[in-house]
CSV table of C-alpha atoms and ligand atoms in Angstrom, one decimal:
chain,number,residue,atom,x,y,z
A,1,MET,CA,-7.2,2.6,-14.4
A,2,PHE,CA,-4.7,5.1,-13.0
A,3,ASP,CA,-3.1,6.9,-15.9
A,4,ALA,CA,-1.5,10.3,-16.6
A,5,THR,CA,-4.8,12.1,-16.1
A,6,THR,CA,-6.6,9.9,-13.6
A,7,ARG,CA,-4.7,10.1,-10.4
A,8,THR,CA,-7.4,10.1,-7.7
A,9,LEU,CA,-10.0,7.4,-7.8
A,10,VAL,CA,-12.7,6.3,-5.5
A,11,VAL,CA,-14.1,2.8,-5.2
A,12,VAL,CA,-17.7,2.6,-3.8
A,13,GLY,CA,-20.2,-0.2,-3.2
A,14,ALA,CA,-23.2,0.5,-5.4
A,15,GLN,CA,-25.6,-2.0,-3.7
A,16,TRP,CA,-26.0,-3.0,0.0
A,17,GLY,CA,-22.3,-3.8,0.7
A,18,ASP,CA,-20.1,-6.8,0.1
A,19,GLU,CA,-20.0,-6.2,-3.6
A,20,GLY,CA,-16.3,-7.1,-3.8
A,21,LYS,CA,-14.7,-3.8,-3.1
A,22,GLY,CA,-11.8,-5.5,-1.3
A,23,LYS,CA,-11.0,-7.4,-4.4
A,24,LEU,CA,-11.2,-4.4,-6.7
A,25,VAL,CA,-9.1,-2.3,-4.4
A,26,ASP,CA,-6.5,-5.0,-4.3
A,27,VAL,CA,-6.4,-5.1,-8.1
A,28,LEU,CA,-6.2,-1.4,-8.4
A,29,ALA,CA,-3.8,-0.9,-5.5
A,30,GLU,CA,-1.0,-2.4,-7.6
A,31,LYS,CA,-0.6,1.0,-9.3
A,32,ALA,CA,-1.5,3.1,-6.3
A,33,ASP,CA,0.7,5.1,-4.0
A,34,TRP,CA,-1.9,5.7,-1.3
A,35,VAL,CA,-5.1,3.8,-0.3
A,36,VAL,CA,-7.3,5.6,2.1
A,37,ARG,CA,-10.5,4.6,4.0
A,38,TYR,CA,-12.9,7.4,4.5
A,39,GLN,CA,-16.0,6.2,6.5
A,40,GLY,CA,-17.4,3.3,8.4
A,41,GLY,CA,-15.2,1.3,10.7
A,42,ALA,CA,-14.9,-2.3,11.7
A,43,ASN,CA,-18.4,-3.1,10.4
A,44,ALA,CA,-16.6,-3.5,7.0
A,45,GLY,CA,-15.3,-6.8,6.0
A,46,HIS,CA,-13.2,-6.6,2.8
A,47,THR,CA,-12.0,-9.9,1.4
A,48,VAL,CA,-8.8,-10.2,-0.6
A,49,HIS,CA,-7.8,-13.5,-2.0
A,50,ILE,CA,-4.1,-13.9,-3.0
A,51,GLY,CA,-2.7,-17.3,-3.9
A,52,ASN,CA,-4.3,-19.8,-1.6
A,53,LYS,CA,-4.9,-17.4,1.2
A,54,SER,CA,-8.0,-15.3,1.8
A,55,ARG,CA,-7.8,-12.4,4.2
A,56,VAL,CA,-10.5,-10.1,5.5
A,57,LEU,CA,-9.7,-6.5,6.3
A,58,HIS,CA,-12.0,-4.6,8.6
A,59,GLN,CA,-10.3,-1.3,9.3
A,60,ILE,CA,-7.0,-1.3,7.5
A,61,PRO,CA,-7.3,-0.3,3.8
A,62,SER,CA,-7.0,-3.3,1.5
A,63,GLY,CA,-4.0,-1.7,-0.2
A,64,ILE,CA,-1.8,-2.8,2.7
A,65,LEU,CA,-1.2,-6.1,1.0
A,66,HIS,CA,0.8,-4.4,-1.7
A,67,GLU,CA,4.3,-3.7,-0.5
A,68,GLY,CA,5.2,0.0,-0.5
A,69,VAL,CA,1.6,1.3,-0.8
A,70,ARG,CA,0.9,3.9,1.9
A,71,CYS,CA,-2.4,3.4,3.7
A,72,ALA,CA,-4.5,5.8,5.8
A,73,ILE,CA,-7.6,5.8,7.9
A,74,GLY,CA,-9.3,9.1,7.3
A,75,ASN,CA,-11.2,11.5,9.7
A,76,GLY,CA,-14.6,10.1,8.5
A,77,VAL,CA,-13.9,6.7,9.9
A,78,VAL,CA,-14.9,5.6,13.4
A,79,MET,CA,-11.9,3.7,14.5
A,80,ASP,CA,-11.8,0.9,17.0
A,81,PRO,CA,-8.2,0.9,18.3
A,82,GLU,CA,-8.4,-2.6,19.8
A,83,THR,CA,-9.5,-4.1,16.5
A,84,LEU,CA,-7.0,-2.0,14.6
A,85,PHE,CA,-4.0,-3.3,16.5
A,86,HIS,CA,-5.3,-6.8,16.4
A,87,GLU,CA,-5.4,-6.5,12.6
A,88,ILE,CA,-2.0,-5.0,12.4
A,89,ASP,CA,-0.5,-7.7,14.6
A,90,LYS,CA,-2.0,-10.4,12.5
A,91,LEU,CA,-0.6,-8.9,9.3
A,92,VAL,CA,2.8,-8.5,10.8
A,93,ALA,CA,2.8,-12.1,12.0
A,94,ASP,CA,2.1,-13.1,8.4
A,95,GLY,CA,5.2,-11.2,7.3
A,96,ILE,CA,3.4,-8.1,5.9
A,97,ASP,CA,5.4,-5.0,6.7
A,98,VAL,CA,3.0,-2.4,8.1
A,99,GLU,CA,5.3,-0.1,10.0
A,100,GLY,CA,5.9,3.3,8.6
A,101,ARG,CA,3.2,3.0,5.9
A,102,LEU,CA,-0.1,3.1,7.9
A,103,TYR,CA,-1.5,6.3,9.3
A,104,VAL,CA,-4.6,7.2,11.2
A,105,SER,CA,-6.2,10.6,11.1
A,106,GLU,CA,-5.9,12.5,14.4
A,107,ARG,CA,-9.4,13.7,13.8
A,108,ALA,CA,-10.9,10.2,13.5
A,109,HIS,CA,-13.4,9.4,16.2
A,110,LEU,CA,-12.8,6.4,18.5
A,111,VAL,CA,-15.2,3.5,18.8
A,112,MET,CA,-15.1,2.8,22.6
A,113,ALA,CA,-15.8,-0.5,24.3
A,114,TYR,CA,-19.0,1.0,25.6
A,115,HIS,CA,-20.3,1.9,22.1
A,116,LYS,CA,-20.0,-1.8,21.3
A,117,LEU,CA,-21.9,-2.8,24.4
A,118,VAL,CA,-24.7,-0.4,23.6
A,119,ASP,CA,-24.8,-1.5,19.9
A,120,LYS,CA,-25.1,-5.1,20.9
A,121,ALA,CA,-27.8,-4.5,23.5
A,122,SER,CA,-30.1,-1.9,22.0
A,123,ALA,CA,-33.5,-2.8,20.5
A,124,SER,CA,-33.0,-0.4,17.6
A,125,SER,CA,-29.7,-2.0,16.6
A,126,LYS,CA,-31.4,-5.4,16.7
A,127,ALA,CA,-34.3,-4.1,14.5
A,128,ILE,CA,-31.8,-2.9,11.9
A,129,GLY,CA,-29.6,-6.0,12.3
A,130,THR,CA,-26.4,-4.0,12.8
A,131,THR,CA,-22.9,-5.6,12.9
A,132,GLY,CA,-22.6,-4.8,16.7
A,133,ARG,CA,-19.3,-3.1,16.1
A,134,GLY,CA,-20.4,0.1,17.9
A,135,ILE,CA,-20.7,2.1,14.7
A,136,GLY,CA,-24.1,3.8,15.2
A,137,PRO,CA,-23.3,4.8,18.9
A,138,ALA,CA,-19.9,6.2,17.9
A,139,TYR,CA,-21.3,8.3,15.1
A,140,GLU,CA,-24.1,9.4,17.4
A,141,ASP,CA,-21.5,10.8,19.8
A,142,LYS,CA,-19.6,12.4,16.9
A,143,VAL,CA,-22.7,14.2,15.6
A,144,ALA,CA,-23.7,15.2,19.1
A,145,ARG,CA,-20.3,16.9,19.5
A,146,ARG,CA,-19.2,14.7,22.4
A,147,GLY,CA,-17.1,12.1,20.7
A,148,VAL,CA,-13.5,11.1,21.6
A,149,ARG,CA,-11.0,11.7,18.8
A,150,VAL,CA,-7.6,10.2,18.4
A,151,LEU,CA,-6.0,13.5,19.3
A,152,ASP,CA,-7.8,13.5,22.7
A,153,LEU,CA,-5.4,10.7,23.7
A,154,ARG,CA,-2.8,13.5,24.1
A,155,SER,CA,-4.9,15.2,26.8
A,156,PRO,CA,-5.5,13.0,29.8
A,157,ASP,CA,-7.9,15.4,31.6
A,158,ARG,CA,-10.0,15.9,28.6
A,159,LEU,CA,-10.0,12.2,27.9
A,160,ARG,CA,-11.3,11.4,31.4
A,161,GLU,CA,-14.0,14.0,31.1
A,162,LEU,CA,-15.3,12.7,27.8
A,163,VAL,CA,-15.1,9.1,28.9
A,164,THR,CA,-16.8,9.7,32.2
A,165,ALA,CA,-19.8,11.3,30.4
A,166,GLY,CA,-19.7,8.6,27.7
A,167,VAL,CA,-19.7,5.8,30.2
A,168,ALA,CA,-22.6,7.4,32.2
A,169,ARG,CA,-24.7,7.7,29.0
A,170,ALA,CA,-23.8,4.1,27.9
A,171,ASN,CA,-24.7,2.6,31.3
A,172,TRP,CA,-28.0,4.5,31.3
A,173,SER,CA,-28.7,3.1,27.8
A,174,LEU,CA,-27.7,-0.4,28.8
A,175,GLU,CA,-30.0,-0.3,31.8
A,176,ARG,CA,-32.9,0.8,29.6
A,177,SER,CA,-32.2,-2.0,27.2
A,178,GLY,CA,-32.5,-4.5,30.0
A,179,SER,CA,-28.8,-5.5,29.7
A,180,SER,CA,-26.8,-6.5,32.7
A,181,GLU,CA,-23.5,-5.3,31.1
A,182,ARG,CA,-22.0,-2.1,32.5
A,183,ALA,CA,-19.0,0.0,31.3
A,184,SER,CA,-16.4,1.3,33.7
A,185,VAL,CA,-14.6,4.7,33.4
A,186,ASP,CA,-11.3,3.3,34.9
A,187,ASP,CA,-11.3,0.2,32.7
A,188,THR,CA,-12.0,2.2,29.6
A,189,ILE,CA,-9.3,4.7,30.3
A,190,ALA,CA,-6.8,2.0,31.3
A,191,ALA,CA,-7.5,0.2,28.0
A,192,LEU,CA,-7.0,3.4,26.0
A,193,ASN,CA,-3.8,4.3,27.9
A,194,THR,CA,-2.4,0.9,27.0
A,195,LEU,CA,-3.0,1.6,23.3
A,196,ALA,CA,-2.4,5.3,23.2
A,197,PRO,CA,1.4,5.3,22.6
A,198,ARG,CA,1.0,3.0,19.6
A,199,LEU,CA,-1.9,4.9,18.2
A,200,LEU,CA,-0.4,8.3,18.7
A,201,GLY,CA,2.7,7.0,17.0
A,202,ILE,CA,0.7,6.6,13.7
A,203,ALA,CA,-1.6,9.6,14.2
A,204,GLU,CA,-1.3,12.2,11.4
A,205,ASP,CA,-3.1,15.0,9.7
A,206,VAL,CA,-4.3,12.6,7.0
A,207,GLY,CA,-6.1,15.3,4.9
A,208,LEU,CA,-2.8,17.2,4.6
A,209,CYS,CA,-0.8,14.0,3.7
A,210,VAL,CA,-3.3,13.1,1.0
A,211,HIS,CA,-3.4,16.7,-0.3
A,212,ARG,CA,0.4,16.7,-0.6
A,213,ALA,CA,0.3,13.3,-2.3
A,214,ILE,CA,-2.2,14.5,-4.8
A,215,LYS,CA,-0.2,17.7,-5.5
A,216,SER,CA,2.9,15.6,-6.1
A,217,GLY,CA,1.1,13.5,-8.7
A,218,ALA,CA,0.7,10.4,-6.6
A,219,ALA,CA,-1.9,7.8,-7.5
A,220,VAL,CA,-4.5,7.9,-4.7
A,221,LEU,CA,-7.3,5.4,-4.2
A,222,LEU,CA,-10.1,6.1,-1.8
A,223,GLU,CA,-11.7,2.9,-0.5
A,224,GLY,CA,-15.3,3.0,0.4
A,225,ALA,CA,-17.0,0.7,2.9
A,226,GLN,CA,-20.6,-0.6,2.9
A,227,GLY,CA,-22.7,0.3,-0.1
A,228,SER,CA,-24.7,3.2,-1.5
A,229,LEU,CA,-28.0,1.8,-0.4
A,230,LEU,CA,-26.7,1.7,3.2
A,231,ASP,CA,-25.8,5.5,3.0
A,232,ILE,CA,-27.3,7.4,5.9
A,233,ASP,CA,-28.8,10.0,3.5
A,234,HIS,CA,-29.3,8.0,0.3
A,235,GLY,CA,-29.9,4.5,1.5
A,236,THR,CA,-33.0,2.6,2.6
A,237,TYR,CA,-33.3,4.7,5.8
A,238,PRO,CA,-33.6,3.7,8.6
A,239,TYR,CA,-32.1,0.3,7.5
A,240,VAL,CA,-28.7,1.9,6.8
A,241,THR,CA,-25.4,2.4,8.4
A,242,SER,CA,-24.5,5.7,10.1
A,243,SER,CA,-22.1,7.3,7.5
A,244,ASN,CA,-22.1,8.7,4.0
A,245,THR,CA,-20.9,5.7,2.1
A,246,THR,CA,-21.3,7.5,-1.3
A,247,VAL,CA,-18.7,9.4,-3.2
A,248,GLY,CA,-19.5,12.7,-1.5
A,249,GLY,CA,-18.5,11.1,1.8
A,250,ALA,CA,-15.0,10.3,0.3
A,251,ALA,CA,-14.0,14.0,0.2
A,252,THR,CA,-15.2,14.9,3.6
A,253,GLY,CA,-14.0,11.6,5.1
A,254,VAL,CA,-10.5,12.1,3.9
A,255,GLY,CA,-10.3,15.9,4.1
A,256,ILE,CA,-9.8,16.8,0.5
A,257,SER,CA,-11.8,18.7,-2.1
A,258,PRO,CA,-14.5,16.8,-4.0
A,259,MET,CA,-12.9,18.4,-7.1
A,260,CYS,CA,-9.8,16.1,-6.6
A,261,ILE,CA,-11.8,13.0,-7.4
A,262,GLN,CA,-11.4,12.1,-11.1
A,263,TYR,CA,-12.9,8.6,-11.3
A,264,ALA,CA,-15.7,6.9,-9.3
A,265,LEU,CA,-15.8,3.1,-9.7
A,266,GLY,CA,-19.0,1.5,-8.5
A,267,VAL,CA,-18.7,-2.1,-7.5
A,268,VAL,CA,-21.8,-4.3,-8.0
A,269,LYS,CA,-22.4,-8.0,-7.9
A,270,ALA,CA,-23.9,-9.6,-11.0
A,271,TYR,CA,-26.9,-10.2,-8.7
A,272,THR,CA,-27.9,-8.6,-5.3
A,273,THR,CA,-27.2,-9.4,-1.7
A,274,ARG,CA,-28.0,-7.7,1.6
A,275,VAL,CA,-27.1,-8.7,5.1
A,276,GLY,CA,-29.3,-7.3,7.9
A,277,ASN,CA,-32.9,-6.2,7.8
A,278,GLY,CA,-34.7,-3.8,5.5
A,279,PRO,CA,-36.2,-4.0,2.0
A,280,LEU,CA,-34.7,-6.1,-0.7
A,281,PRO,CA,-37.2,-5.9,-3.6
A,282,THR,CA,-35.6,-8.5,-5.8
A,283,GLU,CA,-35.1,-11.1,-2.9
A,284,LEU,CA,-35.3,-14.6,-4.4
A,285,ASP,CA,-37.8,-17.3,-3.3
A,286,GLU,CA,-36.6,-20.6,-1.9
A,287,PRO,CA,-35.1,-22.9,-2.9
A,288,LEU,CA,-33.3,-20.6,-5.4
A,289,GLN,CA,-32.2,-18.2,-2.7
A,290,SER,CA,-30.3,-20.9,-0.8
A,291,GLU,CA,-28.9,-22.2,-4.1
A,292,VAL,CA,-27.4,-18.8,-5.1
A,293,ARG,CA,-26.2,-18.2,-1.5
A,294,ALA,CA,-24.3,-21.5,-1.7
A,295,LEU,CA,-23.0,-20.8,-5.2
A,296,GLY,CA,-21.7,-17.4,-4.1
A,297,ASN,CA,-20.7,-18.4,-0.6
A,298,GLU,CA,-22.8,-15.6,0.6
A,299,PHE,CA,-22.0,-15.4,4.3
A,300,GLY,CA,-20.9,-12.2,5.9
A,301,ALA,CA,-17.2,-11.5,6.1
A,302,THR,CA,-17.6,-9.7,9.5
A,303,THR,CA,-20.4,-11.4,11.3
A,304,GLY,CA,-20.7,-14.7,9.4
A,305,ARG,CA,-24.5,-14.1,8.9
A,306,ALA,CA,-26.2,-15.6,5.8
A,307,ARG,CA,-26.6,-12.9,3.2
A,308,ARG,CA,-30.0,-12.5,1.6
A,309,CYS,CA,-29.8,-12.9,-2.2
A,310,GLY,CA,-31.8,-11.4,-5.0
A,311,TRP,CA,-31.7,-10.8,-8.8
A,312,PHE,CA,-29.7,-7.8,-10.1
A,313,ASP,CA,-31.7,-4.7,-9.4
A,314,GLY,CA,-31.3,-2.2,-12.2
A,315,VAL,CA,-33.3,0.4,-10.4
A,316,VAL,CA,-30.9,0.3,-7.4
A,317,VAL,CA,-27.7,0.5,-9.4
A,318,ARG,CA,-29.1,3.2,-11.8
A,319,TYR,CA,-29.8,5.2,-8.6
A,320,ALA,CA,-26.4,4.5,-7.2
A,321,ALA,CA,-24.8,5.6,-10.5
A,322,ARG,CA,-26.6,8.9,-10.3
A,323,VAL,CA,-26.0,9.7,-6.6
A,324,ASN,CA,-22.3,8.8,-6.9
A,325,GLY,CA,-21.8,10.1,-10.4
A,326,LEU,CA,-20.2,6.8,-11.3
A,327,THR,CA,-17.6,6.9,-14.1
A,328,GLY,CA,-17.5,3.1,-14.4
A,329,LEU,CA,-18.9,-0.1,-13.0
A,330,ALA,CA,-17.0,-3.2,-11.8
A,331,VAL,CA,-19.4,-6.2,-12.1
A,332,THR,CA,-18.3,-9.0,-9.7
A,333,LYS,CA,-19.2,-12.6,-9.2
A,334,LEU,CA,-20.4,-13.2,-12.7
A,335,ASP,CA,-19.1,-16.8,-12.4
A,336,VAL,CA,-21.6,-17.4,-9.6
A,337,LEU,CA,-24.4,-17.3,-12.1
A,338,ASP,CA,-22.7,-19.8,-14.5
A,339,THR,CA,-24.9,-22.7,-13.9
A,340,LEU,CA,-28.3,-21.0,-13.8
A,341,GLU,CA,-30.8,-21.8,-16.6
A,342,GLN,CA,-32.3,-18.3,-16.6
A,343,LEU,CA,-31.7,-15.0,-14.9
A,344,ALA,CA,-33.6,-11.9,-14.3
A,345,ILE,CA,-32.8,-8.2,-14.1
A,346,CYS,CA,-35.2,-5.8,-12.4
A,347,THR,CA,-36.0,-2.7,-14.5
A,348,GLY,CA,-38.8,-1.1,-12.4
A,349,TYR,CA,-41.1,-1.6,-9.4
A,350,ARG,CA,-44.8,-1.7,-9.4
A,351,VAL,CA,-46.1,-0.1,-6.2
A,352,ASP,CA,-49.8,0.2,-5.6
A,353,GLY,CA,-50.4,-0.4,-9.3
A,354,GLU,CA,-48.0,2.3,-10.4
A,355,LEU,CA,-44.7,1.7,-12.2
A,356,HIS,CA,-41.6,3.3,-10.7
A,357,VAL,CA,-38.3,3.3,-12.6
A,358,GLU,CA,-36.6,5.7,-10.2
A,359,PHE,CA,-35.7,4.5,-6.7
A,360,PRO,CA,-38.3,5.6,-4.1
A,361,ALA,CA,-37.2,7.2,-0.9
A,362,ASP,CA,-40.0,5.7,1.2
A,363,VAL,CA,-39.0,2.4,2.7
A,364,GLY,CA,-42.7,1.4,3.0
A,365,MET,CA,-43.1,1.7,-0.8
A,366,LEU,CA,-40.0,-0.4,-1.2
A,367,GLU,CA,-41.5,-3.1,1.0
A,368,ARG,CA,-44.6,-3.2,-1.2
A,369,ALA,CA,-42.7,-3.0,-4.4
A,370,GLU,CA,-43.2,-5.8,-6.9
A,371,PRO,CA,-40.2,-6.0,-9.2
A,372,VAL,CA,-40.7,-5.9,-13.0
A,373,TYR,CA,-38.3,-8.3,-14.5
A,374,GLU,CA,-36.6,-8.9,-17.9
A,375,TRP,CA,-35.5,-12.5,-18.3
A,376,PHE,CA,-32.3,-13.7,-19.8
A,377,GLU,CA,-31.0,-17.1,-20.9
A,378,GLY,CA,-28.3,-18.5,-18.7
A,379,TRP,CA,-25.0,-19.2,-20.4
A,380,GLN,CA,-24.4,-22.5,-18.5
A,381,ARG,CA,-20.6,-22.4,-19.2
A,382,PRO,CA,-17.8,-21.7,-16.8
A,383,THR,CA,-16.4,-18.2,-17.0
A,384,GLN,CA,-13.7,-18.3,-14.3
A,385,ASP,CA,-10.9,-18.6,-16.8
A,386,VAL,CA,-12.1,-15.9,-19.2
A,387,ARG,CA,-9.8,-12.8,-19.3
A,388,GLN,CA,-11.3,-11.0,-22.4
A,389,LEU,CA,-14.8,-9.7,-22.7
A,390,GLU,CA,-15.1,-11.1,-26.2
A,391,ASP,CA,-14.4,-14.6,-24.8
A,392,LEU,CA,-17.4,-14.6,-22.5
A,393,PRO,CA,-20.4,-16.6,-23.7
A,394,SER,CA,-22.7,-14.4,-25.8
A,395,ALA,CA,-25.6,-14.8,-23.3
A,396,ALA,CA,-23.3,-13.5,-20.5
A,397,ARG,CA,-22.4,-10.5,-22.7
A,398,ALA,CA,-26.0,-9.8,-23.5
A,399,TYR,CA,-26.7,-9.8,-19.7
A,400,LEU,CA,-23.8,-7.4,-19.0
A,401,ASP,CA,-24.9,-5.2,-22.0
A,402,ARG,CA,-28.3,-4.8,-20.4
A,403,ILE,CA,-26.8,-3.9,-17.0
A,404,GLU,CA,-24.6,-1.3,-18.7
A,405,ALA,CA,-27.5,0.3,-20.6
A,406,LEU,CA,-29.9,0.3,-17.7
A,407,CYS,CA,-27.4,1.9,-15.3
A,408,GLU,CA,-26.1,4.3,-18.0
A,409,THR,CA,-22.6,3.6,-16.9
A,410,PRO,CA,-19.8,1.7,-18.8
A,411,ILE,CA,-18.6,-1.6,-17.3
A,412,ALA,CA,-14.9,-1.2,-16.7
A,413,PHE,CA,-14.3,-4.5,-15.0
A,414,VAL,CA,-15.9,-7.9,-14.8
A,415,SER,CA,-14.7,-10.2,-12.0
A,416,VAL,CA,-15.0,-13.9,-12.6
A,417,GLY,CA,-13.5,-15.4,-9.4
A,418,THR,CA,-12.2,-14.5,-6.0
A,419,ARG,CA,-8.5,-14.4,-7.0
A,420,ARG,CA,-6.6,-11.3,-8.1
A,421,ASP,CA,-6.0,-12.6,-11.6
A,422,GLN,CA,-9.7,-13.5,-12.2
A,423,ILE,CA,-10.6,-10.2,-13.7
A,424,ILE,CA,-11.5,-8.9,-17.2
A,425,GLY,CA,-10.8,-5.3,-18.1
A,426,GLY,CA,-9.2,-2.2,-16.7
A,427,HIS,CA,-10.4,0.5,-19.2
A,428,ALA,CA,-13.8,2.2,-19.2
A,429,GLY,CA,-16.0,0.4,-21.7
A,430,VAL,CA,-13.8,-2.7,-22.1
B,1,LIG,P1,-16.6,-6.2,0.1
B,1,LIG,O1,-17.1,-5.9,1.5
B,1,LIG,O2,-17.2,-5.3,-0.9
B,1,LIG,O3,-15.1,-6.1,0.0
B,1,LIG,O4,-16.9,-7.7,-0.2
B,1,LIG,P2,-16.7,-9.0,0.7
B,1,LIG,O5,-15.3,-9.3,0.8
B,1,LIG,O6,-17.5,-8.8,2.0
B,1,LIG,O7,-17.6,-10.0,-0.1
B,1,LIG,C1,-17.3,-10.4,-1.4
B,1,LIG,C2,-17.0,-11.9,-1.5
B,1,LIG,O8,-17.1,-12.3,-2.8
B,1,LIG,C3,-15.7,-12.3,-0.9
B,1,LIG,O9,-15.7,-13.5,-0.3
B,1,LIG,C4,-14.8,-12.3,-2.2
B,1,LIG,O10,-13.7,-13.2,-2.1
B,1,LIG,C5,-15.8,-12.8,-3.2
B,1,LIG,N1,-15.6,-12.4,-4.6
B,1,LIG,C6,-15.2,-11.2,-5.0
B,1,LIG,N2,-15.2,-11.2,-6.4
B,1,LIG,C7,-15.6,-12.4,-6.8
B,1,LIG,C8,-15.9,-13.0,-8.0
B,1,LIG,O11,-15.8,-12.4,-9.1
B,1,LIG,N3,-16.3,-14.3,-8.0
B,1,LIG,C9,-16.5,-15.0,-6.9
B,1,LIG,N4,-16.9,-16.2,-7.0
B,1,LIG,N5,-16.3,-14.5,-5.7
B,1,LIG,C10,-15.9,-13.2,-5.6
B,2,LIG,P1,-18.7,-3.9,3.7
B,2,LIG,O1,-17.7,-2.8,3.7
B,2,LIG,C1,-22.7,-5.3,4.2
B,2,LIG,C2,-25.1,-3.4,7.4
B,2,LIG,C3,-25.5,-4.2,8.6
B,2,LIG,C4,-26.8,-3.5,9.0
B,2,LIG,C5,-26.6,-2.1,8.6
B,2,LIG,C6,-26.2,-1.2,9.8
B,2,LIG,O2,-18.0,-5.2,4.0
B,2,LIG,O3,-19.4,-3.9,2.4
B,2,LIG,P2,-23.9,-1.0,11.3
B,2,LIG,O4,-23.1,-2.1,12.0
B,2,LIG,O5,-23.1,-0.4,10.2
B,2,LIG,O6,-24.6,0.0,12.1
B,2,LIG,O7,-25.1,-1.9,10.6
B,2,LIG,O8,-25.5,-2.1,7.7
B,2,LIG,N1,-23.7,-3.4,7.1
B,2,LIG,C7,-23.1,-4.0,6.1
B,2,LIG,N2,-23.6,-4.8,5.2
B,2,LIG,N3,-21.4,-5.0,4.2
B,2,LIG,C8,-20.9,-4.1,5.0
B,2,LIG,O9,-19.7,-3.6,4.9
B,2,LIG,C9,-21.7,-3.6,6.1
B,2,LIG,N4,-21.5,-2.8,7.1
B,2,LIG,C10,-22.7,-2.6,7.7
B,2,LIG,O10,-25.7,-5.6,8.3
B,2,LIG,O11,-27.8,-4.0,8.1
B,3,LIG,MG1,-17.8,-7.0,3.1
């Protein structure tokens, strides 16, 4: 994927998250010099399966598992220092050397303990089905220009001022939510002061580091979190996360020019999942939904919640391809469909008697949408050991060809298992 001309590449989820971004980043990071997260926070759960061990990364870029790859957390991320050091310590305990190759933007906003309390208690978070990681409240403070950034840890007076105001607001919100939890200024500051020396030790001007890396010809991979349909602007608002998950967010969230990004890889499952509330037009009926959930082990990597499962939605991915300007698709979890007798791909929605082939902005319309399906024969053969596109059963190839045509984007990878080696492709239009 990285070659003489493609040096900066972004990996984005093109559905509702959990598409297998962690696996693709891990595969691509083999040839990367830098892997950088640009938005979201510990709401992400990116699974990487190496040998017999499966690991879930929440804030640290998945590239950390490749020795020598430098990793960074960009300014667009809302960073939870407690979770970060917990993750770092776990990696180090497993013999993975993190020191000297993980950086955090000094401009990144901090997720405070009180953001998590508010996220867990608020009725609006419950209605959306958030991960409870404090993401929405932290981005709210950022946009309201009262957030705490990594660099504020260098200024004790300013830190106390910001935290005092933050705690007051949080306690007011907790009281309104009927929660008995309360945050404390002194406890919050004490916890931050304990982590500050470690955090400031890895704080950097990440935009400048990545800019210099790009200028020197390094291979730079930008790792998206969540998915395009959870984007604050382009997703199924208000059932979204609070950041720009799409390719545009990669440039602002790292601090580089959008003109630097040469390839956008959209990761999609061969079907659809969503965790949390909000419309999912192709959601399967029971008992098929539970069957697909069991086949795909569709339980959240962050919260353990059961993921809702649906047929592949061509309207969604076509939209994601447009909004992100996808160069290529990585279709994951094809193997999960191996035993099904027949499969469907959604090509449009019928809403109030009218056919829509472009994704509607109105969540009410999406809730009323009746999917229009094309049906495909199942291949009913194992695909996990296939490594060449031409060795896939012809029914599987027909299914993938239709996805490619509908989304008007070449398939660059097909993933047929959780492991690193269970992958087909590496060139656009394999
Ligand atoms: P991410 O958030 O996009 O990184 O995705 P998650 O890690 O949350 O969820 C994807 C899940 O699917 C993980 O458990 C992966 O190990 C698994 N997975 C990824 N690719 C494949 C695949 O091709 N086949 C199968 N069976 N599982 C896969
Ligand atoms: P990765 O990176 C799937 C969902 C939540 C909820 C909504 C808002 O692993 O793909 P938030 O906590 O962000 O305020 O929750 O977004 N959500 C995800 N769904 N994968 C994720 O991350 C997600 N991160 C958030 O379930 O519906
Ligand atoms: Mg995930």
